[in-house]
Each structure stands twice: as structure tokens, then as C-alpha cells.
GROMACS .gro file of C-alpha atoms in nm:
model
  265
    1UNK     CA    1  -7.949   6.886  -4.346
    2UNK     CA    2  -7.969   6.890  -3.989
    3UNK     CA    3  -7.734   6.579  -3.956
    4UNK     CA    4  -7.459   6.769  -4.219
    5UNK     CA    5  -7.482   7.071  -3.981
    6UNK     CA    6  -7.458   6.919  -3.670
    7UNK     CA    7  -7.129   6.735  -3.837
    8UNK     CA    8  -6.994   7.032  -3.957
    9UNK     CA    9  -7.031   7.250  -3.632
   10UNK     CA   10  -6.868   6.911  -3.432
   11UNK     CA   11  -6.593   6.955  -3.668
   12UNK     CA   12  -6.523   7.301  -3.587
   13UNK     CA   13  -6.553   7.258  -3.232
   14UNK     CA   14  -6.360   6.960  -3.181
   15UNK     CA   15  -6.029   7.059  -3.262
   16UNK     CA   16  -6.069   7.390  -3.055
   17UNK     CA   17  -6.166   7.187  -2.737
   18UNK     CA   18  -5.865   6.956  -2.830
   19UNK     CA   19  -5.647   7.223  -2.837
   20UNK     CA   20  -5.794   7.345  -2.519
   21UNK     CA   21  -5.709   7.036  -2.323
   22UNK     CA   22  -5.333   7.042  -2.414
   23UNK     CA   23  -5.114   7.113  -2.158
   24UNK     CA   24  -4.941   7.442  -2.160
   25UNK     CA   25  -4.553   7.465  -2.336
   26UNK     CA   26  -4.299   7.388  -2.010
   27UNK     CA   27  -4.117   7.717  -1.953
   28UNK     CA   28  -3.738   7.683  -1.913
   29UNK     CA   29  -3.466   7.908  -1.882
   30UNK     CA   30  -3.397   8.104  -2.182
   31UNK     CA   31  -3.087   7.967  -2.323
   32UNK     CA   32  -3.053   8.205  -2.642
   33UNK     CA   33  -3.037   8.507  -2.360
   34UNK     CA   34  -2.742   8.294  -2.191
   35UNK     CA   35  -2.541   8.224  -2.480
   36UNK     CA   36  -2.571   8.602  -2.573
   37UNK     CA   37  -2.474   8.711  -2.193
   38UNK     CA   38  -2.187   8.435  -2.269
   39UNK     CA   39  -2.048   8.586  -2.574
   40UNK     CA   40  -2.043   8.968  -2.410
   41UNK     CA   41  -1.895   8.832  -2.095
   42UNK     CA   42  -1.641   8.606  -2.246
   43UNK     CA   43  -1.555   8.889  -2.492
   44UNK     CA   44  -1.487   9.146  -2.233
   45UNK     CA   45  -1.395   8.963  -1.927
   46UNK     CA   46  -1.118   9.153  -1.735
   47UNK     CA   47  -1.132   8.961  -1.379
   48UNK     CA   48  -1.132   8.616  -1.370
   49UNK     CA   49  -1.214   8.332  -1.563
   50UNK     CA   50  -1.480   8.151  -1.757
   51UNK     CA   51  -1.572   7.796  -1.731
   52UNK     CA   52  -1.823   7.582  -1.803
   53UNK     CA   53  -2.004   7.371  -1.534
   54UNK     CA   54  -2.227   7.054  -1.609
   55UNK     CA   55  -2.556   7.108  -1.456
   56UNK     CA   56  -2.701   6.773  -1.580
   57UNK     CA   57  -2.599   6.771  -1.874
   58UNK     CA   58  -2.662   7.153  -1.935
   59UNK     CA   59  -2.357   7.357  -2.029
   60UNK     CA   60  -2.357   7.647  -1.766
   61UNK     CA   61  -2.099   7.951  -1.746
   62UNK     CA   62  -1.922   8.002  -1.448
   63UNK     CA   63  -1.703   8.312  -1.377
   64UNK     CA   64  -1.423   8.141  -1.103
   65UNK     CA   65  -1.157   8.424  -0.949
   66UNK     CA   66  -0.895   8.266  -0.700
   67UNK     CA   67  -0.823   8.392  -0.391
   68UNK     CA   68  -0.435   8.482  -0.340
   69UNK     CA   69  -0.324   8.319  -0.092
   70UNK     CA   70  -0.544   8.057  -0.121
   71UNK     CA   71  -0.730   7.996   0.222
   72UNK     CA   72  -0.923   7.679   0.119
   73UNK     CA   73  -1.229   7.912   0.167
   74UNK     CA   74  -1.491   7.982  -0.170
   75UNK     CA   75  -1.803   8.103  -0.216
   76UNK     CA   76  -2.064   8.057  -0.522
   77UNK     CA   77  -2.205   8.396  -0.605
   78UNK     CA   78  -2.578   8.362  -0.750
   79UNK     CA   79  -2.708   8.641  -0.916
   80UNK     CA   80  -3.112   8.851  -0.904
   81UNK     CA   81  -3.362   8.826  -1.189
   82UNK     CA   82  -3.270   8.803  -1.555
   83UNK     CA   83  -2.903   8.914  -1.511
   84UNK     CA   84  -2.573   8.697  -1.517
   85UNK     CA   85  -2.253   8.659  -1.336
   86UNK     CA   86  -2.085   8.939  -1.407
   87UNK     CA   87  -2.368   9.190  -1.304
   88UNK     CA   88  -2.188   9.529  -1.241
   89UNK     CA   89  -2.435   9.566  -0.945
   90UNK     CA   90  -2.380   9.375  -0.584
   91UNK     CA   91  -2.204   9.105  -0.842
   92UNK     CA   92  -1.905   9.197  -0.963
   93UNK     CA   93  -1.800   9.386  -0.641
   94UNK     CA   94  -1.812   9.028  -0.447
   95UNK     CA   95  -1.699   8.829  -0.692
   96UNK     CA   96  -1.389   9.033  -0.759
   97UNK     CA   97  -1.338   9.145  -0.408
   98UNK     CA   98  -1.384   8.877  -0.150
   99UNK     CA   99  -1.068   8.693  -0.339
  100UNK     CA  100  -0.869   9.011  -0.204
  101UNK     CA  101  -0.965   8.898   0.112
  102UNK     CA  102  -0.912   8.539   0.119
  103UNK     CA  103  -1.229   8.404  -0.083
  104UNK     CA  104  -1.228   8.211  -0.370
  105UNK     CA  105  -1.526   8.271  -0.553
  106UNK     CA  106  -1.735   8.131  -0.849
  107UNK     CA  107  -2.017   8.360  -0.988
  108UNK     CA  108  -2.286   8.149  -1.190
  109UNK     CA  109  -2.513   8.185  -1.437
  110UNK     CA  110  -2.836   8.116  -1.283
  111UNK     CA  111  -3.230   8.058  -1.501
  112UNK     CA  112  -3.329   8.346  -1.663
  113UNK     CA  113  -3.643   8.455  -1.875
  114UNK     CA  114  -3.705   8.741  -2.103
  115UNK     CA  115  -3.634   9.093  -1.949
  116UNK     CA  116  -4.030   9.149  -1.893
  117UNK     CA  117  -4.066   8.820  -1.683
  118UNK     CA  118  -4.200   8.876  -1.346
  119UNK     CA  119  -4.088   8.712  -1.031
  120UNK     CA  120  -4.396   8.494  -1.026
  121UNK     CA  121  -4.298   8.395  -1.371
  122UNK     CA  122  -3.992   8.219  -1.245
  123UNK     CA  123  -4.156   8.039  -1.048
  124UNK     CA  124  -4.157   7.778  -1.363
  125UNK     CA  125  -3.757   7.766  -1.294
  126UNK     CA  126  -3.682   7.660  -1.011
  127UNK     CA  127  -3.654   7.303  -1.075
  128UNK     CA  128  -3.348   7.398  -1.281
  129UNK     CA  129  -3.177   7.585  -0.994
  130UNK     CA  130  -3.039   7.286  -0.778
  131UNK     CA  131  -2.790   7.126  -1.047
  132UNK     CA  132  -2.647   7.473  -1.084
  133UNK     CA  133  -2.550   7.541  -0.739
  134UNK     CA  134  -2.461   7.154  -0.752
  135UNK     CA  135  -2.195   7.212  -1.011
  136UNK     CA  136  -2.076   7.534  -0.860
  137UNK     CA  137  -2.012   7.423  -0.520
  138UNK     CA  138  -1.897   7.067  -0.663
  139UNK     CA  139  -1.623   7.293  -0.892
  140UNK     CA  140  -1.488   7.469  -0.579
  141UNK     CA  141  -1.448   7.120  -0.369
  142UNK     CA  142  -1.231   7.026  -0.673
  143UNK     CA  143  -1.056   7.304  -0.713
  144UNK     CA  144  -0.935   7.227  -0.312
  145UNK     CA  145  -1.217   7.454  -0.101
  146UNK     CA  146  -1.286   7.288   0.188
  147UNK     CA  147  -1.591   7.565   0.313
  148UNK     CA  148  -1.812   7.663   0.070
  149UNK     CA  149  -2.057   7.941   0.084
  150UNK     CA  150  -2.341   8.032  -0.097
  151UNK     CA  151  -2.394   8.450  -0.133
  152UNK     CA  152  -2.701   8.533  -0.320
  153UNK     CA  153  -2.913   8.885  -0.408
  154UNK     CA  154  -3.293   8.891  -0.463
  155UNK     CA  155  -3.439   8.617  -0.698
  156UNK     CA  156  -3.042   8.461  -0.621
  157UNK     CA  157  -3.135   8.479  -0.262
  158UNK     CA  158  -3.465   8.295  -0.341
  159UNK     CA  159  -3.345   7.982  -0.554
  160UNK     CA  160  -3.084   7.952  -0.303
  161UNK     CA  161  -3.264   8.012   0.053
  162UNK     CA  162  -3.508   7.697  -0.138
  163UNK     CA  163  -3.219   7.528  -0.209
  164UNK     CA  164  -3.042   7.507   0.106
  165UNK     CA  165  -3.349   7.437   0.298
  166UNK     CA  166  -3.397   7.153   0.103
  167UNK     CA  167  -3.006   7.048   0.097
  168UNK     CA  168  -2.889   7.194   0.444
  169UNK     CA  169  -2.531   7.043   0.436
  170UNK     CA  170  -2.453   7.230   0.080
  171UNK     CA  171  -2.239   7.498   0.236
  172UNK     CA  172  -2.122   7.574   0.543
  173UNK     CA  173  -2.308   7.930   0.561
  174UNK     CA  174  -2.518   8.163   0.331
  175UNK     CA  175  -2.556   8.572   0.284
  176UNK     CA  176  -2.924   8.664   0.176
  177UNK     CA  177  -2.878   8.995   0.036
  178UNK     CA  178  -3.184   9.150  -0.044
  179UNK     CA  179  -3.408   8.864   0.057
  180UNK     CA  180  -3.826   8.902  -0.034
  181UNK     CA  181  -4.084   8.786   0.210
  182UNK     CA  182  -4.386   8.827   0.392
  183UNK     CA  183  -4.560   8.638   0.090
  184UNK     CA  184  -4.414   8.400  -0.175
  185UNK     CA  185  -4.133   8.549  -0.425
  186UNK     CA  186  -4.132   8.307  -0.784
  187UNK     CA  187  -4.378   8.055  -0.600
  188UNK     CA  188  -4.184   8.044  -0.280
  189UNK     CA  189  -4.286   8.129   0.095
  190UNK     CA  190  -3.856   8.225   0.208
  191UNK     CA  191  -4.006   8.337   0.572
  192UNK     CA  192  -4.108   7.927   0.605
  193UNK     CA  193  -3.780   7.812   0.464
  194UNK     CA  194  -3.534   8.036   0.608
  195UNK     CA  195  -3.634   7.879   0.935
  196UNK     CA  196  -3.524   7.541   0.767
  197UNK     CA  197  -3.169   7.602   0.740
  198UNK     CA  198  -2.911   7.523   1.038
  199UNK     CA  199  -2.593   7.674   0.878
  200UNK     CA  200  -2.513   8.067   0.964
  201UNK     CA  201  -2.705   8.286   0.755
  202UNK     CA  202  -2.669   8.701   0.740
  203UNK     CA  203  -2.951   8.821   0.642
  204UNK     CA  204  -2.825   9.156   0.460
  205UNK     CA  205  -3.057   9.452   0.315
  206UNK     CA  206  -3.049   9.816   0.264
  207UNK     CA  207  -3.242  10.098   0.462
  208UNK     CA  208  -3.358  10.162   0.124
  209UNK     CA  209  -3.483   9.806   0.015
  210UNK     CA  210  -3.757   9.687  -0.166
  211UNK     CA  211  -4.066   9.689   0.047
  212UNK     CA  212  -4.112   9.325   0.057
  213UNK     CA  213  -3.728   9.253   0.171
  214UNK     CA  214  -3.774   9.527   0.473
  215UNK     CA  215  -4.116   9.446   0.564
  216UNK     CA  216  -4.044   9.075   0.604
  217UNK     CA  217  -3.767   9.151   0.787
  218UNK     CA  218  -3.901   9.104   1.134
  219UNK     CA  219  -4.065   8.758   0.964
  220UNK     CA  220  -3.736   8.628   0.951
  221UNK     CA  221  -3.570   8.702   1.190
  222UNK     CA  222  -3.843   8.545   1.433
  223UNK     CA  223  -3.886   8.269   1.190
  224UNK     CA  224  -3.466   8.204   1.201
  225UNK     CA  225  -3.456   8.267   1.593
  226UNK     CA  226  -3.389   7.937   1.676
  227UNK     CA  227  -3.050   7.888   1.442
  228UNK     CA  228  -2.791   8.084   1.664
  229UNK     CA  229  -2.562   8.175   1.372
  230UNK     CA  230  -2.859   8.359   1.219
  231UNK     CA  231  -2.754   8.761   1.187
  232UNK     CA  232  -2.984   9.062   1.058
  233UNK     CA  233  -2.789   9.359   0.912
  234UNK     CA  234  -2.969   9.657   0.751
  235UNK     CA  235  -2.726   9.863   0.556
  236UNK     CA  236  -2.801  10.287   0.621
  237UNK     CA  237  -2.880  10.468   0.319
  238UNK     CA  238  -2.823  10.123   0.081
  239UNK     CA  239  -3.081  10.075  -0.187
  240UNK     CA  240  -3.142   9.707  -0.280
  241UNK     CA  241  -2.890   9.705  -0.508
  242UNK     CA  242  -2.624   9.911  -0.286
  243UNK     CA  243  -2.573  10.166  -0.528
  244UNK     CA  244  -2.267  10.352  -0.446
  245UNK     CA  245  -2.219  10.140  -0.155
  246UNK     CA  246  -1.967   9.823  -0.309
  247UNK     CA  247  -1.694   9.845  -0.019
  248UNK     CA  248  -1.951   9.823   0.244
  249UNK     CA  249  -2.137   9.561   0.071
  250UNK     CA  250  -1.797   9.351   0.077
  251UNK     CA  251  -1.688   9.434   0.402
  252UNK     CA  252  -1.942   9.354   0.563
  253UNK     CA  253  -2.008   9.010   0.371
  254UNK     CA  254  -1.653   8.949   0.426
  255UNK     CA  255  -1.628   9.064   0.775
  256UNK     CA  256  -1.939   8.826   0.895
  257UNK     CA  257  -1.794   8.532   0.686
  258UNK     CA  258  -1.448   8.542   0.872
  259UNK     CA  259  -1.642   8.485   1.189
  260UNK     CA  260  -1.820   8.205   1.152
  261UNK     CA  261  -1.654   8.049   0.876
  262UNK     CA  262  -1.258   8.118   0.974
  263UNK     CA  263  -0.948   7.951   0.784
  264UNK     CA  264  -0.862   7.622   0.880
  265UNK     CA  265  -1.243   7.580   1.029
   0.00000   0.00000   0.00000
């Protein structure tokens, strides 16, 4: 009796340690959310146009609006947490009105995650960032841009401050908007990285930001001393989303980028 009971509790057991020692599901970006943000943007799309970018092998949408005149200037708009390319907020405002002022510009779909996902949750995505700022900036070289730009807000401003640091001749400069540190944001320490990065970079944020963007702040800008086309802006009365603020979000994203990055450079 003892021997059948010993079996039968092993037998119970077993499968629950087993279980135990699998390795968690790998999280990836939630691609029924991005073909539904797809079909509403597509649908509705009044600025612009959609195509689709190969981000190893992974169908991504991009939103591309040419500048008229062309300049041979274009910048890759990368949108916050959980949102898409077309976000009414800090989004569509650049995207649609840099190209009025000689910009080019191609607004991707970045990973996203179920609307309760935390930042630390996308820390899991990241990997998946690099081949889709890979196929954005390689679409604008083909469509002719010869300076590229990356312009990020928030989580966008994350993925892409890791990116560049680890790919520092990507672009020729990068806008921060809204940029987290003084800890790590989705796994990532930006104070350490920022530092990496040689290109210009304008570090933009609102009087009103999120504690962790204006707290950092003075982080940064000691960490970035060294790069001498590093510039700190902090927007009066701007939230972090610059709520009721779109013409001076553009102008002055516009207005830095025609310094350092100026046609024919």
C-alpha cells in the first residue's frame, strides 16, 4: 500500500513540477491590435499614405507624407506606448506638419501590447524594435532622403534612444520628446545611453511632464555634456503629450532640425 501511494502521489506531483520548469510563453508584439489599428487607419486616412515595410520578414504599416518641395530631408516618426502612427497626440501634428516645412516624414507602427501593459512589460519588445526603424529609415533612403532623422515620444523615445546608441550612424540627429529617466523605462537605463550617441539630439519635454522625464532631466543633460549638438528644451505650460500645444511642438522640432541638419548638409 505504501509503494501504490507513494506512486500515486509521484504521479501527481510530477507533471506539476514539469510544468513548473517550462519556460515562460515569449511575449511579442500584439499583432491582432496592429492589424485592427491598420484597418481604422487605412479606412480613414486623410494625410498621407500607407505602406507596408519589411521588418524581417514582418509586415509593418508605415504612414509616409512627402515633403513639397522635396528637400532630400525625412524623418521616421516613432510613436509612445500601445498607440500607432497616426496618434492624434504629438503624432499626427509632426507627421503632417514637418512636410509643410521641408520634411519628409514616415510615421511607423512600432511593438505594442494590450492597453493594460506597463512600461516594464515592454521590456519583452525591444528586440523587435531595431528592424522597424531599419525599414523605416531604409524606405526614406529609397525614396531619395539623404538625412534621416529619428523623432520619437515616450516609450518611442526609449526603443529609439536604445537603438541609436547601439547603431549611432542610423540618422543624422534625433528629438527625444518626452524622454523617461533617472531609472530604467521597459528594461532600459536612457540616462547611460543617451550619453552613447554622437549625432545632435534635442532633448524636448513639457513644464508639465511626467515626473520621471523632468526629474531626469538634469541626468541627461550631464550625462550628454560631452556631444556638442546635444540641446535641452522644456516647453512652458506643455503636458507630456503637448495638449493644446501642436504648433509649438512643430516649430520647435522643426526649428532645431534646420540648424543642425540644413538642406544640402
Amino acid at each position: 500500500m505504501k509503494t501504490l501511494a507513494a506512486l500515486i502521489l509521484a504521479c501527481l506531483i510530477l507533471p506539476t513540477a514539469a510544468a513548473q520548469a517550462q519556460p515562460a510563453p515569449a511575449v511579442s508584439s500584439d499583432l491582432a491590435k496592429e492589424q485592427r489599428w491598420r484597418e481604422q487607419i487605412v479606412d480613414s486616412l486623410m494625410d498621407g499614405e500607407a505602406v507596408d515595410l519589411d521588418a524581417d520578414g514582418q509586415t509593418v504599416l508605415g504612414l509616409y507624407t512627402e515633403a513639397e518641395p522635396d528637400t532630400g530631408r525625412a524623418a521616421v516618426i516613432v510613436h509612445g506606448i500601445g498607440v500607432h502612427p497616426n496618434w492624434p497626440q504629438v503624432v499626427y501634428p509632426l507627421r503632417v506638419g514637418l512636410p509643410e516645412r521641408g520634411w519628409s516624414t514616415l510615421s511607423v507602427q512600432m511593438p505594442v501590447l494590450a492597453n493594460d501593459a506597463t512600461g516594464a512589460d515592454y521590456a519583452a519588445l525591444m528586440d523587435e524594435v531595431a528592424p522597424r526603424l531599419e525599414a523605416a529609415i531604409a524606405f526614406l533612403r529609397a525614396q531619395g532622403a539623404g538625412q534621416v532623422v529619428l523623432i520619437a515620444h515616450s516609450l518611442g523615445a526609449t526603443m529609439s534612444n536604445q537603438y541609436l546608441a547601439q547603431h549611432p550612424q542610423a540618422a543624422e540627429a534625433f528629438v527625444a520628446i518626452g524622454l523617461s529617466s533617472g531609472g530604467t523605462h521597459a528594461g532600459v537605463d536612457n540616462e547611460a545611453l543617451i550619453g552613447r550617441i554622437p549625432v545632435p539630439i534635442l532633448d524636448l519635454f513639457g513644464q508639465h511632464d511626467l515626473e520621471a522625464v523632468v526629474s531626469g532631466a538634469p541626468g541627461r543633460a550631464e550625462v550628454a555634456a560631452a556631444n556638442a549638438g546635444y540641446r535641452q528644451v522644456q516647453t512652458a505650460e506643455a503636458d507630456h503629450f503637448f495638449e493644446g500645444q501642436d504648433e509649438v511642438l512643430v516649430e520647435s522640432v522643426s526649428g532645431w532640425l534646420d540648424e543642425v541638419v540644413p538642406v544640402g548638409e
